[in-house]
Coordinates of N, CA and C in Angstrom, one line a residue:
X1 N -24.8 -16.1 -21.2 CA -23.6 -16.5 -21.8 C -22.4 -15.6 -21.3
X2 N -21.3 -16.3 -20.8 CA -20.0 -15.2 -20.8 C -18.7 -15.8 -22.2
X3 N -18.4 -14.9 -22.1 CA -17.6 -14.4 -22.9 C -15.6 -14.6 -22.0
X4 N -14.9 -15.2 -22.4 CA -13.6 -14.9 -21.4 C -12.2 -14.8 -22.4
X5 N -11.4 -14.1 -22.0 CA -10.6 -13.9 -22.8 C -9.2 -13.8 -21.7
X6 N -8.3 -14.4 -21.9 CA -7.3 -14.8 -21.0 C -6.0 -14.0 -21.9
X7 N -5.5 -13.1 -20.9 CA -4.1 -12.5 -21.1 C -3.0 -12.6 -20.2
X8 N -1.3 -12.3 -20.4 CA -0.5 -11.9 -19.3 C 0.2 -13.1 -19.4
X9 N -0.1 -14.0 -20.3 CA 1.1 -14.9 -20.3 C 2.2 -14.9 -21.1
X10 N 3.4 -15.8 -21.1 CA 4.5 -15.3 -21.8 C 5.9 -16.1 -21.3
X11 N 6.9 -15.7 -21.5 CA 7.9 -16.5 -21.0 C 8.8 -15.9 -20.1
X12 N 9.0 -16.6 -18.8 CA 9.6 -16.3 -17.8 C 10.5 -17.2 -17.2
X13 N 11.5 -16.6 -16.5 CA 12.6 -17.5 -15.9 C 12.1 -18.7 -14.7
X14 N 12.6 -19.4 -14.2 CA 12.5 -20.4 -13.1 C 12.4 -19.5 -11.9
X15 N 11.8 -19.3 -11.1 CA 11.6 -18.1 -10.0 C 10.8 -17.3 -9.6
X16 N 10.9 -16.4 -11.2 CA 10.0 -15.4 -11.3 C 8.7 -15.3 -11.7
X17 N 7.8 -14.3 -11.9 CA 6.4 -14.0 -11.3 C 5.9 -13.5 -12.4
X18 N 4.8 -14.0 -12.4 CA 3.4 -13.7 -14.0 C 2.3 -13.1 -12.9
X19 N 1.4 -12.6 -13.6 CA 0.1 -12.5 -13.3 C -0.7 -12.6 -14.8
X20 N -1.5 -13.7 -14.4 CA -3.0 -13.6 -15.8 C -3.8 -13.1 -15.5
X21 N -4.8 -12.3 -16.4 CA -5.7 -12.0 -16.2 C -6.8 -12.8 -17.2
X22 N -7.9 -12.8 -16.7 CA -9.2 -12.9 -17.7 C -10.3 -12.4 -17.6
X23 N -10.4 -12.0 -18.7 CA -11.4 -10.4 -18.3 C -12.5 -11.4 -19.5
X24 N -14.3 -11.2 -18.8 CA -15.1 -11.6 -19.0 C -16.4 -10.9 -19.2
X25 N -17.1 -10.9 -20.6 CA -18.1 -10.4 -20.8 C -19.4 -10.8 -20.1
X26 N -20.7 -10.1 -20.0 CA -21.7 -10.7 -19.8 C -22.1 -9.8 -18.6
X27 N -22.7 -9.5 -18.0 CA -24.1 -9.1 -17.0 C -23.9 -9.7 -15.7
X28 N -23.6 -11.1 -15.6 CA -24.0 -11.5 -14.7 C -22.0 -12.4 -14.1
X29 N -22.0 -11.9 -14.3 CA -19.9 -12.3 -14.3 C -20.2 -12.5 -13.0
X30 N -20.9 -11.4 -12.1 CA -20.5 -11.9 -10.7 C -21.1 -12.4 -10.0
X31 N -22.2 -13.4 -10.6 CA -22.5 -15.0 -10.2 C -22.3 -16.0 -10.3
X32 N -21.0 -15.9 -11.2 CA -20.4 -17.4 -12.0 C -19.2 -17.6 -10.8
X33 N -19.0 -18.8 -10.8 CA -18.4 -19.2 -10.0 C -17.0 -19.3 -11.2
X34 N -15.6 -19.3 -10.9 CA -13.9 -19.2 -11.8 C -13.3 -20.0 -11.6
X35 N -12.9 -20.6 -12.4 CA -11.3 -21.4 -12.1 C -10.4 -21.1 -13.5
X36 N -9.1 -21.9 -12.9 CA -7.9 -22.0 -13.7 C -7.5 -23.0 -13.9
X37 N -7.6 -23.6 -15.1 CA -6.9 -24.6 -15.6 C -5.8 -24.5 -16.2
X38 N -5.0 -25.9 -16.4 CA -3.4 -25.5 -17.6 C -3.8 -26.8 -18.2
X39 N -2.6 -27.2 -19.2 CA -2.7 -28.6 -20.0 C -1.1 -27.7 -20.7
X40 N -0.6 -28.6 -19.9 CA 0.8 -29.0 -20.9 C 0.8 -29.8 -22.5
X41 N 1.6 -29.8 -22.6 CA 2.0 -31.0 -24.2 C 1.8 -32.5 -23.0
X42 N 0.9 -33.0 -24.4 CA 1.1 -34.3 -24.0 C 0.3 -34.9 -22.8
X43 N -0.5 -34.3 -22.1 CA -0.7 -34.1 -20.9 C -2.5 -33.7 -20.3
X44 N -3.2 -34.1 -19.7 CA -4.7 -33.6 -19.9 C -4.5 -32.2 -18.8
X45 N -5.6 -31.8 -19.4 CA -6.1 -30.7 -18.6 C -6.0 -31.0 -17.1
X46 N -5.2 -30.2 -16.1 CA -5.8 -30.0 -15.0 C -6.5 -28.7 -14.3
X47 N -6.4 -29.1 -13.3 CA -7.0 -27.6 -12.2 C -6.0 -27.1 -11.6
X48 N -5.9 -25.8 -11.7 CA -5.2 -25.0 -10.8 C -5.7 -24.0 -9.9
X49 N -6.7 -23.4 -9.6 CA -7.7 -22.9 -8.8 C -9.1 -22.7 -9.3
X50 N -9.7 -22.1 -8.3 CA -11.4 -22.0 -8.2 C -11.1 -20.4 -7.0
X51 N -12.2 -20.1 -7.7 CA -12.8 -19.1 -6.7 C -14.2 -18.9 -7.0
X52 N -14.8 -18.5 -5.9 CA -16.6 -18.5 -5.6 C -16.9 -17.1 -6.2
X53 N -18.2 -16.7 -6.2 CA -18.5 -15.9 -7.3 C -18.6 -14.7 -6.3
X54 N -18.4 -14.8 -4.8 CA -17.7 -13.4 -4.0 C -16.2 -13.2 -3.9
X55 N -15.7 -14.0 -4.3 CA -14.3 -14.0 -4.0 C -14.1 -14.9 -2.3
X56 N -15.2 -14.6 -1.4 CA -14.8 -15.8 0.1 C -14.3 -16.8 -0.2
X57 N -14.6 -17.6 -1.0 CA -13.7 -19.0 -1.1 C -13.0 -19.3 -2.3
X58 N -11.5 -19.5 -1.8 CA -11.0 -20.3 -2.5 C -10.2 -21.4 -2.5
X59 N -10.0 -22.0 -3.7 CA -8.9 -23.6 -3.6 C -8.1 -23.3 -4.3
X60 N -7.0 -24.1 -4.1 CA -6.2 -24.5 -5.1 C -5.5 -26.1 -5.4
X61 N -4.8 -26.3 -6.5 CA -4.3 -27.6 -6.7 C -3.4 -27.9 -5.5
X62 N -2.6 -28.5 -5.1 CA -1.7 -28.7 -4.3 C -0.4 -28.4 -5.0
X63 N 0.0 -28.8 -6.2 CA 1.3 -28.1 -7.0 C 1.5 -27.0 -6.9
X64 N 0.1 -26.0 -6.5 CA 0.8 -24.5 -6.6 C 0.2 -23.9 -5.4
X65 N -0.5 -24.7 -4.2 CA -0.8 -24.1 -3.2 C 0.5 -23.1 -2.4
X66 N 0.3 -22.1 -2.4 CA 1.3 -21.1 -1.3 C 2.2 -20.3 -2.5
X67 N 2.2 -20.6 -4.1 CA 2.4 -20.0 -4.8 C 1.7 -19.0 -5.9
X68 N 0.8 -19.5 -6.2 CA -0.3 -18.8 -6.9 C -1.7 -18.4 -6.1
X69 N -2.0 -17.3 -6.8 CA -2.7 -16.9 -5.8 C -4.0 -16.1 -7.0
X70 N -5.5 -16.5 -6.7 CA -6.4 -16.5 -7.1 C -7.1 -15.3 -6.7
X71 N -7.6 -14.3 -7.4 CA -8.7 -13.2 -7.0 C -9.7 -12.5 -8.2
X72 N -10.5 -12.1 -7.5 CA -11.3 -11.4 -8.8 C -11.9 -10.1 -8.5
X73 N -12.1 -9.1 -9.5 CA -13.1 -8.1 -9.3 C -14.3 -8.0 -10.3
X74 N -15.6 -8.0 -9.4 CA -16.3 -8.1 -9.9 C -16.8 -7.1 -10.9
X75 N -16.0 -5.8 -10.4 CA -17.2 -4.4 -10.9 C -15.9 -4.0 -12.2
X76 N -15.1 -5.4 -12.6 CA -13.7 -4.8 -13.9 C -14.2 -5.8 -14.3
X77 N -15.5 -7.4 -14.1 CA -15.4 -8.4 -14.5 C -14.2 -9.3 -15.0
X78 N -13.2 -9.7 -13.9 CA -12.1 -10.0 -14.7 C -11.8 -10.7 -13.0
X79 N -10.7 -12.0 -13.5 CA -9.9 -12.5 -12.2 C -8.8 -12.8 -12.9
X80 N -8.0 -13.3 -12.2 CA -6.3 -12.9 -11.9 C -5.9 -14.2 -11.3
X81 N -4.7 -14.6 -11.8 CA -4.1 -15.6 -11.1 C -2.8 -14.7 -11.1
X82 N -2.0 -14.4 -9.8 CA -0.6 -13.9 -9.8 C 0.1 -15.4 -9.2
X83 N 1.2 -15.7 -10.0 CA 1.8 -16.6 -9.9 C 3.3 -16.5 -9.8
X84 N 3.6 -17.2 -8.7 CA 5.2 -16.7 -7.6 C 6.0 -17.8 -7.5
X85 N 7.0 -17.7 -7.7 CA 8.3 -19.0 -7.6 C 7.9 -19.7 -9.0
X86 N 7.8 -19.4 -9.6 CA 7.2 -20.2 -11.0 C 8.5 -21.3 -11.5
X87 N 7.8 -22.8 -11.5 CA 8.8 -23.7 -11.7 C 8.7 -23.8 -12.7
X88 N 9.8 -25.2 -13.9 CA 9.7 -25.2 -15.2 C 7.9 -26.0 -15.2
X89 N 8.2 -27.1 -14.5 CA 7.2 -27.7 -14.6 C 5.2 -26.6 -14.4
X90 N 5.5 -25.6 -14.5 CA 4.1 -24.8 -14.3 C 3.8 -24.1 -16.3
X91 N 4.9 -24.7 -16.9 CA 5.1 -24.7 -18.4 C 3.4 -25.2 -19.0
X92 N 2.5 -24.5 -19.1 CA 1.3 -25.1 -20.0 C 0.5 -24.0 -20.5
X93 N -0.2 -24.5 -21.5 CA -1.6 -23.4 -21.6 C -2.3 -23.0 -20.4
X94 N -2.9 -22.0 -19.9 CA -3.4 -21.8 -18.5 C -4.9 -21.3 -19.5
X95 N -6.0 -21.5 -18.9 CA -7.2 -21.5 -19.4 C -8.2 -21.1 -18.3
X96 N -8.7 -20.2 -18.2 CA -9.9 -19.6 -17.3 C -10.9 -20.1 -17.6
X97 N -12.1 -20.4 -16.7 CA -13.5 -21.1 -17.2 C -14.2 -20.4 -16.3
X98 N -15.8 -20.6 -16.8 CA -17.0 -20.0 -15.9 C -17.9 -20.9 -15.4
X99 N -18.5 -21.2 -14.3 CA -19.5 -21.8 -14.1 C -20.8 -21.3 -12.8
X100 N -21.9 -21.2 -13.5 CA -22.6 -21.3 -12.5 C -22.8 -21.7 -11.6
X101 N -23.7 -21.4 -10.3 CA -23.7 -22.2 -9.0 C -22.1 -22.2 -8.0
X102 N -21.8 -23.0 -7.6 CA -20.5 -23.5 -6.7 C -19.1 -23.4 -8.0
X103 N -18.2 -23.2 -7.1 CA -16.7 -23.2 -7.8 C -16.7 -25.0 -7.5
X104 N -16.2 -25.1 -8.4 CA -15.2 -26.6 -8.8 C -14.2 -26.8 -9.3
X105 N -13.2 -28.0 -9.1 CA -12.0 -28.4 -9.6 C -11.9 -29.5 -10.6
X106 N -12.9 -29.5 -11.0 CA -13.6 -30.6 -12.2 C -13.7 -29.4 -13.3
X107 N -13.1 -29.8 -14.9 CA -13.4 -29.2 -15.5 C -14.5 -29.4 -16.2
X108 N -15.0 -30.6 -16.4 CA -16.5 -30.9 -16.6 C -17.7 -30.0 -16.3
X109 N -17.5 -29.5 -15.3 CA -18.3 -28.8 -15.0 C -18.8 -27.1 -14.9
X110 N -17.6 -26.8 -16.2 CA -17.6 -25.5 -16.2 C -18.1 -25.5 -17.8
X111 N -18.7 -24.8 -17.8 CA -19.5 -24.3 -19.1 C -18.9 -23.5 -20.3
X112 N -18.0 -22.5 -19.5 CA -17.2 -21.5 -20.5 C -16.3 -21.2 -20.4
X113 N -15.3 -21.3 -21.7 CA -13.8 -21.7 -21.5 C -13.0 -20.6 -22.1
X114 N -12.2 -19.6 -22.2 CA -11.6 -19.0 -22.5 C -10.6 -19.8 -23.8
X115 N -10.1 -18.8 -24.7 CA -8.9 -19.7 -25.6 C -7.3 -20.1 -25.0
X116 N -7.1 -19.4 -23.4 CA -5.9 -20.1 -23.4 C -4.8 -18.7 -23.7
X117 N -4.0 -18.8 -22.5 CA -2.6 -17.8 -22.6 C -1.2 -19.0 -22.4
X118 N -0.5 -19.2 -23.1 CA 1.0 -19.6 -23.2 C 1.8 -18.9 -21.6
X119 N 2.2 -20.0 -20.9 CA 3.4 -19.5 -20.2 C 4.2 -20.4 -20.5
X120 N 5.4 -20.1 -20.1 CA 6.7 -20.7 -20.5 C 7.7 -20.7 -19.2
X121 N 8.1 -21.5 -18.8 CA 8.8 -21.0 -17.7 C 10.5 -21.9 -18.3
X122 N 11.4 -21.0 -17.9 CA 12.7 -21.3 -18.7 C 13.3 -21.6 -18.0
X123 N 14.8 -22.4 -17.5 CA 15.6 -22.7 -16.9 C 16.9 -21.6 -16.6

């Protein structure tokens, strides 16, 4: 079982720069494969990155490819999304998950879900 708990969100202007963290309990953190999801109001869950349970591969959505940027350490159990030029529209719950095996952009397929950090991005 992991355990995930998602921080670092908050409210920020049109431009400027967050980093989340989500720091994750459990033994085996650094065989689960990570992603990031958000869900605005109104709105379903999407994907916003994956990373593989070495950190070698990653993806991202195309809305925030070349601005957000995905990493993890294994031996703090915890990944990170630093996120740059932040538009209004990147406004949602942001939610970390775990899954064994392969990273995915399906949230279906992730097993364990963090409660979610608020960003806000302001005009």
């Amino acid at each position: 079982q992991v355990q995930l708990v998602e921080s670092g969100g908050g409210l920020v202007q049109a431009g400027g720069s967050l980093r989340l963290s989500c720091a994750a309990s459990g033994r085996t953190f650094s065989t689960y494969a990570m992603g990031w999801f958000r869900q605005a109001p109104g709105k379903e869950r999407e994907f916003v990155a994956a990373i593989s349970w070495s950190g070698g591969s990653k993806y991202y959505s195309d809305s925030v490819k070349g601005r957000f940027t995905m990493s993890r350490n294994n031996a703090e159990n915890t990944v990170y999304l630093q996120m740059n030029s932040l538009k209004l529209e990147d406004t949602a719950v942001y939610y970390c998950a775990a899954r064994e095996y392969g990273d995915s952009s399906f949230a279906g397929d992730y097993a364990y879900w963090g409660q979610g950090t608020q960003v806000t991005v302001s005009s």
